[in-house]
Tab-separated table of C-alpha atoms in Angstrom:
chain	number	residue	atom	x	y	z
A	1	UNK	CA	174.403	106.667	-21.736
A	2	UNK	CA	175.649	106.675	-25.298
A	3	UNK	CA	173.538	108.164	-27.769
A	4	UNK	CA	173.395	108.063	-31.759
A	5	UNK	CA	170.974	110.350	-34.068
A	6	UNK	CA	171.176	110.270	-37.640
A	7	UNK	CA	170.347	112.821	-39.844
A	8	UNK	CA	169.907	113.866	-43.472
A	9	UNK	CA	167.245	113.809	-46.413
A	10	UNK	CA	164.485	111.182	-46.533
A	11	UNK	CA	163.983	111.917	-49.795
A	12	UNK	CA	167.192	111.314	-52.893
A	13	UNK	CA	166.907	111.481	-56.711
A	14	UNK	CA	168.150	108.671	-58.606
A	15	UNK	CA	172.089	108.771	-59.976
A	16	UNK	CA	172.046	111.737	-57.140
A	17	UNK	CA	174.403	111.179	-53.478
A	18	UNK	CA	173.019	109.983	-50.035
A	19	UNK	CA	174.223	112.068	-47.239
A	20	UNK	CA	174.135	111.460	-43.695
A	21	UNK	CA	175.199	112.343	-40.476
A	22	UNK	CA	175.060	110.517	-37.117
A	23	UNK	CA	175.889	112.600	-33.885
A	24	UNK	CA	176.984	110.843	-31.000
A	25	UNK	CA	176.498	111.895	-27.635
A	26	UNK	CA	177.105	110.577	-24.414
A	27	UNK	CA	180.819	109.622	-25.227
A	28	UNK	CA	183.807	110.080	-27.329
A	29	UNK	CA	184.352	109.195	-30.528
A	30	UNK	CA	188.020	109.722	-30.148
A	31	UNK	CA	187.901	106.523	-28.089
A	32	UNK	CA	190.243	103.561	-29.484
A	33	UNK	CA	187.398	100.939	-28.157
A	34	UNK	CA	184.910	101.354	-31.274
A	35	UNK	CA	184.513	100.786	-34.884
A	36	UNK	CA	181.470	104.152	-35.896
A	37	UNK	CA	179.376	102.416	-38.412
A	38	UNK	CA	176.509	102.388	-40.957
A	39	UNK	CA	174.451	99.860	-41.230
A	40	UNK	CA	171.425	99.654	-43.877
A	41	UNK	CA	168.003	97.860	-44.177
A	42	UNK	CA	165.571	97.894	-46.821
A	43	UNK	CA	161.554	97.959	-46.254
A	44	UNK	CA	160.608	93.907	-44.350
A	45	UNK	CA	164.237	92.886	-45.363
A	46	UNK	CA	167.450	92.118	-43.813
A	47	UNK	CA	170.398	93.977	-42.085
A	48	UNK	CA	173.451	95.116	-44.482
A	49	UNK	CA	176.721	96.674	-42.893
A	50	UNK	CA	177.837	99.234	-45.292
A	51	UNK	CA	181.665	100.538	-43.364
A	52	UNK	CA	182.997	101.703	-40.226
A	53	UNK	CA	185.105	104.674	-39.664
A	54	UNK	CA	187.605	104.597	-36.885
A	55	UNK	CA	188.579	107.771	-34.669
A	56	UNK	CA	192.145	107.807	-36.996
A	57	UNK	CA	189.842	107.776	-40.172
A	58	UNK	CA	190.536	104.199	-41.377
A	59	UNK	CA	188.039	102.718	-42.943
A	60	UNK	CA	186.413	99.431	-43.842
A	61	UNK	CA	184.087	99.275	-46.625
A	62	UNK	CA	181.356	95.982	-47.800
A	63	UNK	CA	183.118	94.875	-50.968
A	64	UNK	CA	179.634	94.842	-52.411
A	65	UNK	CA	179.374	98.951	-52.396
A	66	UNK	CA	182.726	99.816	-52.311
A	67	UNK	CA	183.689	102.433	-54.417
A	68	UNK	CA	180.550	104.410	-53.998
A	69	UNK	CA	180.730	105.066	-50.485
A	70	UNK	CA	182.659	107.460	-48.462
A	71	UNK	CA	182.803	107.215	-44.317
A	72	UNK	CA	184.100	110.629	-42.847
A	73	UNK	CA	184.531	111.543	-39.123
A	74	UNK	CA	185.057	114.409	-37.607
A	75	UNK	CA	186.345	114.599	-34.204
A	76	UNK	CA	185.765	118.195	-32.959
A	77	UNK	CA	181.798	117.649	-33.690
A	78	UNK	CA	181.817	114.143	-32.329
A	79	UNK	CA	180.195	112.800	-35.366
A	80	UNK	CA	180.495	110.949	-38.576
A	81	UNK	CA	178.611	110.850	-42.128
A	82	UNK	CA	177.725	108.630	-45.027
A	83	UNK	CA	178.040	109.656	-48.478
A	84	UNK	CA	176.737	106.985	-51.431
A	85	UNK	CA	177.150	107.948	-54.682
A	86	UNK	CA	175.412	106.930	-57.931
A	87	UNK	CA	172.133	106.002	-55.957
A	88	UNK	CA	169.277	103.571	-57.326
A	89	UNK	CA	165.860	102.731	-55.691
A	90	UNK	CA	167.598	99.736	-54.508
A	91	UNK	CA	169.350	101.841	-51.770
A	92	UNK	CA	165.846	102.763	-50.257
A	93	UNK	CA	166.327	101.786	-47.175
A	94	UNK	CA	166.714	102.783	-43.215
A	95	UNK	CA	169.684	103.720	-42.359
A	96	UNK	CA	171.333	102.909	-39.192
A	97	UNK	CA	174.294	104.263	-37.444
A	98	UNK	CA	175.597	102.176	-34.564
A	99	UNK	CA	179.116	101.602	-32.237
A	100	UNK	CA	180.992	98.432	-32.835
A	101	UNK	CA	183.276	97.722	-29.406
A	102	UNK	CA	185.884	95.874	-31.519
A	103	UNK	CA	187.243	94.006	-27.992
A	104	UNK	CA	183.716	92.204	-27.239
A	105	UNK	CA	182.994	92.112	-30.826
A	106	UNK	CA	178.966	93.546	-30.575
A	107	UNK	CA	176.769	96.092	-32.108
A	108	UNK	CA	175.707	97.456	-28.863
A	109	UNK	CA	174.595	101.054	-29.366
A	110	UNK	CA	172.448	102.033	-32.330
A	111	UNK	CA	170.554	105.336	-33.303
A	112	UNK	CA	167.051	105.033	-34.073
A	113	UNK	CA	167.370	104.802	-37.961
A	114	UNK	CA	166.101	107.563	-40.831
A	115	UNK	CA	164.109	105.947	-43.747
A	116	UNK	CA	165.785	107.326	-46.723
A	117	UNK	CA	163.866	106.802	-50.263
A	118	UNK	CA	165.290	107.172	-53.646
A	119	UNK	CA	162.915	108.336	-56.080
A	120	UNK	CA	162.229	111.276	-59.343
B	1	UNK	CA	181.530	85.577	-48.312
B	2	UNK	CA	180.850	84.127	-44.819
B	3	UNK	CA	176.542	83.653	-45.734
B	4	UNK	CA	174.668	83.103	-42.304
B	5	UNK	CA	171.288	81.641	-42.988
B	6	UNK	CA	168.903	81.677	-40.566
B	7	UNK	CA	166.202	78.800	-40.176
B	8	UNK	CA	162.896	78.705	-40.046
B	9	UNK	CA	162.028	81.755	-41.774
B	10	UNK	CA	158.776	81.835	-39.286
B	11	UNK	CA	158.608	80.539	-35.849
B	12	UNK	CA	154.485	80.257	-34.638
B	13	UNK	CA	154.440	79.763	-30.889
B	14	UNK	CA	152.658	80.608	-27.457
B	15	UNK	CA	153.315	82.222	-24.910
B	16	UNK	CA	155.076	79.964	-22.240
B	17	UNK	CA	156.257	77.940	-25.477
B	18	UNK	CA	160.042	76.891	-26.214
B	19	UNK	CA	161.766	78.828	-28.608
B	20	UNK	CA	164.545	77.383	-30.874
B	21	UNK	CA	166.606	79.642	-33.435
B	22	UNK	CA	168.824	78.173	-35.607
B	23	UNK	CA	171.558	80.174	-37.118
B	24	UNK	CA	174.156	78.810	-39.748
B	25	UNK	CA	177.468	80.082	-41.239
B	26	UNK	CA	178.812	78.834	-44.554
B	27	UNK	CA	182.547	80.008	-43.183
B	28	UNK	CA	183.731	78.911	-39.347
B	29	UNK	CA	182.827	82.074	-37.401
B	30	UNK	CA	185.160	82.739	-34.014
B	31	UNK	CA	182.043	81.886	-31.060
B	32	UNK	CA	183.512	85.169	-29.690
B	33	UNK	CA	181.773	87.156	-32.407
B	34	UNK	CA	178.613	85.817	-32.811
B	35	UNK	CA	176.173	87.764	-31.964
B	36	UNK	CA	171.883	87.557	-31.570
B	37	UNK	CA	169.688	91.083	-32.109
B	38	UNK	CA	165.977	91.609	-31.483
B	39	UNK	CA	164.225	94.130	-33.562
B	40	UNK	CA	160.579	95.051	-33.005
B	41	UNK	CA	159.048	96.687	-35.695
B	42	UNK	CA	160.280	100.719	-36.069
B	43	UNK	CA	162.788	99.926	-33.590
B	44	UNK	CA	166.723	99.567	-33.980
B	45	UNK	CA	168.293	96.100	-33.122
B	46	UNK	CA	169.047	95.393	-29.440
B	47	UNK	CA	171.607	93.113	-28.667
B	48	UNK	CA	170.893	89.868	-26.871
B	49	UNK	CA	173.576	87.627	-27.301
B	50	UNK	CA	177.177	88.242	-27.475
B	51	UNK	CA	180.240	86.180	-27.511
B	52	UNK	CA	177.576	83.123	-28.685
B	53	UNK	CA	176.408	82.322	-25.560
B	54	UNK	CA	176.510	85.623	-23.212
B	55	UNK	CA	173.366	87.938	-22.161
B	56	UNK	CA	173.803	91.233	-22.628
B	57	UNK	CA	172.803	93.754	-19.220
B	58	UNK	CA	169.140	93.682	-19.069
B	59	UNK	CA	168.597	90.446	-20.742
B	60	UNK	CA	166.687	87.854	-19.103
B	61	UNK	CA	167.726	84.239	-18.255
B	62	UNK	CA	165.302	82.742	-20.400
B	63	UNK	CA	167.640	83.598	-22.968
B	64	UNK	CA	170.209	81.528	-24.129
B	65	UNK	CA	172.816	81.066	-26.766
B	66	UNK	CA	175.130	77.980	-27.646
B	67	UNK	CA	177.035	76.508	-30.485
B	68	UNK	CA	180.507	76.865	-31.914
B	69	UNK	CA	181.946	76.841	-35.527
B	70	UNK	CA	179.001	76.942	-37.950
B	71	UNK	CA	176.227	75.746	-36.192
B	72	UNK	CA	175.004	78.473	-33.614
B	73	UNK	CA	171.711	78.246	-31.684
B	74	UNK	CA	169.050	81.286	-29.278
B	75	UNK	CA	166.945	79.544	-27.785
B	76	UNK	CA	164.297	81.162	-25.318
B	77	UNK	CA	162.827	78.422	-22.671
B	78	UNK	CA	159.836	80.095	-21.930
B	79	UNK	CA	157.952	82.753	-24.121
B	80	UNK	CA	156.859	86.197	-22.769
B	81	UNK	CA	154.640	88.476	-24.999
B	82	UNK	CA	157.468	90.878	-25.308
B	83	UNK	CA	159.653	88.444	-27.058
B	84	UNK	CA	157.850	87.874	-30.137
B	85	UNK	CA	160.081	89.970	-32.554
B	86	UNK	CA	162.696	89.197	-35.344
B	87	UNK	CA	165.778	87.967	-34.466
B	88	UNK	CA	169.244	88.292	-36.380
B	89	UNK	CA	172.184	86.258	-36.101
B	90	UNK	CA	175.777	88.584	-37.208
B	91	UNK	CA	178.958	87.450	-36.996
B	92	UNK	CA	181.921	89.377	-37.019
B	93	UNK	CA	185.182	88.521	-38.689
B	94	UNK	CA	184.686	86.849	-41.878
B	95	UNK	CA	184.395	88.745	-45.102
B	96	UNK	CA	183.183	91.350	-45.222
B	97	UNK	CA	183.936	92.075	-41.924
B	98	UNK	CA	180.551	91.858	-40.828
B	99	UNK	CA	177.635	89.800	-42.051
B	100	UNK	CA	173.908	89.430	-40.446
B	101	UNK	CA	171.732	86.425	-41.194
B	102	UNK	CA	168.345	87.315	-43.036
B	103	UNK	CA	166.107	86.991	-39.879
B	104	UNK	CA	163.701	84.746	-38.134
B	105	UNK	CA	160.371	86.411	-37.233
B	106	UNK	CA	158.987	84.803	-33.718
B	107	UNK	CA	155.280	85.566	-34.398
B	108	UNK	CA	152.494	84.794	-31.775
B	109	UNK	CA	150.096	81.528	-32.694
């Protein structure tokens, strides 16, 4: 059974950088199959897909935060982070990682999400 | 921008009730990659419905998906407690690559 668990600071000063990680157990991230995404979603709001990382390191970014986000993998750990840059309490959100298999097109495997809040 | 809006906002229902979700794109979406999500509350999204119209493993038949192009439906025939939840519509495809509709929360009357 695939498994995803994010990690990182719940707690991020304003202007300062979000970083997480998400580990991935269970399977490979090496495999071809999957898009390794972050996905975000503010307090009683909606779902926002931030980028994906692929096993090569390409990677896909939402136009709408592109430029302050960086996806990184790294293989020999099996796992993959989040950096966003420049952050405002409008990024106070939970954070999900989750697998995208890019053949049957679904989110099917997501980790439990960490509630990160910006704030002095 | 594909935009999927999501209608009603609120669904109020009973148990053993019909359940109709409505779920519309402002771009053509492939059916292939539309997808339905429950989330409970403190919980990650589960999938339900892939492909538009196909249960994921564990899913029961009184789930269903239809629709094509636009217009996209979940309907669930007959309500169980455990169902009431919010559900997301996502499609995949369409800039920016992936978009998720704002929710419809299936609340208990």
């Amino acid at each position: 059974q695939v498994q995803l668990q994010e990690s990182g600071p719940g707690l991020v000063k304003p202007s300062q950088t979000l970083s997480l990680t998400c580990a991935v157990s269970g399977g490979s991230i090496s495999s071809g199959d999957y898009y390794w995404s972050w996905i975000r979603q503010p307090p009683g709001k909606g779902l926002e897909w931030i980028g994906y990382i692929y096993y090569n390191g390409d990677t896909y970014y939402n136009p709408s935060l592109e430029g302050r986000i960086t996806i990184s993998v790294d293989t020999s750990k099996n796992q993959f982070s989040l950096r966003l840059n420049s952050v405002t309490a409008a990024d106070t959100a939970v954070y999900f990682c989750a697998r995208f298999d890019w053949v049957s097109g679904y989110f099917q495997y997501w980790g439990q999400g960490t509630l990160v809040t910006v704030s002095s | 921008e594909n935009v999927l809006t999501q209608s009603p906002g609120t669904l109020s229902l009973s148990p053993g009730e019909r359940a109709t979700l409505s779920c519309r794109a402002s771009q053509s979406v492939s059916s292939s990659f539309l997808t339905w999500y429950q989330q409970k509350p403190g919980q990650a999204p589960r999938l339900v419905i892939y492909g538009a119209s196909s249960r994921a493993t564990g899913i029961p038949d009184r789930f269903s998906g239809s629709g094509s192009g636009t217009d996209f439906t979940l309907t669930i025939s007959r309500l169980e407690p455990e169902d009431f939840a919010v559900y997301f519509c996502q499609q995949y495809g369409s800039s920016p690559m992936f978009s998720f509709g704002q929710g419809t929360k299936l609340e208990i009357k």
